[in-house]
């Protein structure tokens, strides 16, 4: 039987997952009874794990590196994740077998 706590977490992560898919990001719930959301950008292949956790001020989403947003504004969280995974400030790794840029 799922606890209220676990059900809230699933609801929040599910809502975030729906927002992410509208932006072309892929995600999958992993972790069994204590799920987290594995999120990746299909073009850059960058990825992160998003946690939903209760805190003194309410529920928060946490992700690395240094991502934190209060649960509720799913669009804002999805925008932050999309930006981070698309543009991390580093060029994406070249495809396997591609020559490295020497310039």
Short mmCIF file of C-alpha atoms in Angstrom, two decimals:
data_model
loop_
_atom_site.label_atom_id
_atom_site.label_comp_id
_atom_site.label_asym_id
_atom_site.label_seq_id
_atom_site.Cartn_x
_atom_site.Cartn_y
_atom_site.Cartn_z
CA UNK A 1 0.00 0.00 0.00
CA UNK A 2 1.31 3.43 -0.97
CA UNK A 3 1.60 6.04 1.77
CA UNK A 4 0.25 9.56 1.37
CA UNK A 5 3.85 10.77 1.32
CA UNK A 6 4.75 8.42 -1.55
CA UNK A 7 1.58 9.30 -3.45
CA UNK A 8 2.39 13.02 -3.22
CA UNK A 9 5.90 12.39 -4.52
CA UNK A 10 4.53 10.33 -7.44
CA UNK A 11 2.00 13.05 -8.27
CA UNK A 12 4.62 15.81 -8.29
CA UNK A 13 7.12 13.84 -10.35
CA UNK A 14 4.37 12.78 -12.78
CA UNK A 15 3.26 16.38 -13.27
CA UNK A 16 6.83 17.46 -13.90
CA UNK A 17 7.32 14.60 -16.35
CA UNK A 18 4.32 15.81 -18.38
CA UNK A 19 5.79 19.33 -18.58
CA UNK A 20 9.16 17.96 -19.61
CA UNK A 21 7.69 15.91 -22.45
CA UNK A 22 6.03 19.06 -23.85
CA UNK A 23 9.55 20.49 -24.23
CA UNK A 24 10.91 17.40 -26.00
CA UNK A 25 12.78 16.09 -22.96
CA UNK A 26 12.61 12.43 -22.05
CA UNK A 27 12.07 11.13 -18.53
CA UNK A 28 11.48 7.93 -16.67
CA UNK A 29 10.46 7.23 -13.09
CA UNK A 30 13.03 5.00 -11.37
CA UNK A 31 13.55 3.82 -7.82
CA UNK A 32 10.61 1.63 -6.84
CA UNK A 33 8.96 2.74 -3.58
CA UNK A 34 11.05 5.95 -3.36
CA UNK A 35 10.97 7.13 -6.97
CA UNK A 36 13.07 9.80 -8.60
CA UNK A 37 12.77 11.16 -12.12
CA UNK A 38 15.59 10.41 -14.55
CA UNK A 39 15.57 13.21 -17.15
CA UNK A 40 17.60 13.55 -20.34
CA UNK A 41 17.78 15.71 -23.43
CA UNK A 42 17.57 13.48 -26.53
CA UNK A 43 19.84 15.74 -28.63
CA UNK A 44 22.59 16.70 -26.18
CA UNK A 45 22.32 13.41 -24.23
CA UNK A 46 22.85 15.35 -21.01
CA UNK A 47 20.96 13.93 -18.06
CA UNK A 48 20.11 14.43 -14.41
CA UNK A 49 18.04 12.92 -11.64
CA UNK A 50 15.24 14.97 -10.05
CA UNK A 51 14.17 14.35 -6.47
CA UNK A 52 10.90 15.52 -4.94
CA UNK A 53 11.27 15.98 -1.22
CA UNK A 54 9.35 17.64 1.60
CA UNK A 55 11.03 20.46 3.50
CA UNK A 56 10.04 22.97 6.14
CA UNK A 57 8.67 25.35 3.49
CA UNK A 58 6.78 22.69 1.50
CA UNK A 59 7.84 20.28 -1.23
CA UNK A 60 10.89 20.96 -3.40
CA UNK A 61 12.44 19.53 -6.53
CA UNK A 62 16.21 19.04 -6.31
CA UNK A 63 18.62 18.10 -9.11
CA UNK A 64 22.32 18.37 -9.80
CA UNK A 65 24.18 20.52 -10.18
CA UNK A 66 22.66 22.92 -7.66
CA UNK A 67 19.08 22.87 -8.98
CA UNK A 68 16.29 23.63 -6.54
CA UNK A 69 12.74 24.85 -7.12
CA UNK A 70 9.63 24.76 -5.00
CA UNK A 71 7.01 22.31 -6.25
CA UNK A 72 4.04 24.03 -7.83
CA UNK A 73 5.39 25.92 -10.83
CA UNK A 74 6.04 22.88 -13.01
CA UNK A 75 6.58 25.03 -16.12
CA UNK A 76 9.37 26.98 -14.44
CA UNK A 77 11.07 23.79 -13.25
CA UNK A 78 10.78 22.24 -16.72
CA UNK A 79 12.20 25.41 -18.31
CA UNK A 80 15.16 25.34 -15.90
CA UNK A 81 15.85 21.69 -16.63
CA UNK A 82 15.51 22.16 -20.38
CA UNK A 83 17.95 25.06 -20.36
CA UNK A 84 20.45 23.19 -18.19
CA UNK A 85 20.33 19.99 -20.24
CA UNK A 86 20.43 21.78 -23.58
CA UNK A 87 23.08 24.40 -22.73
CA UNK A 88 25.37 23.37 -19.93
CA UNK A 89 28.04 25.83 -21.02
CA UNK A 90 30.13 23.02 -22.46
CA UNK A 91 29.95 21.71 -26.01
CA UNK A 92 28.35 18.29 -26.28
CA UNK A 93 30.66 15.35 -26.68
CA UNK A 94 31.27 14.40 -30.33
CA UNK A 95 29.44 11.30 -31.54
CA UNK A 96 31.31 8.04 -31.20
CA UNK A 97 33.74 7.59 -34.05
CA UNK A 98 33.70 11.25 -35.01
CA UNK A 99 37.09 12.96 -35.31
CA UNK A 100 37.89 15.32 -32.42
CA UNK A 101 38.00 19.03 -33.23
CA UNK A 102 41.63 20.05 -33.31
CA UNK A 103 40.97 23.77 -33.77
#
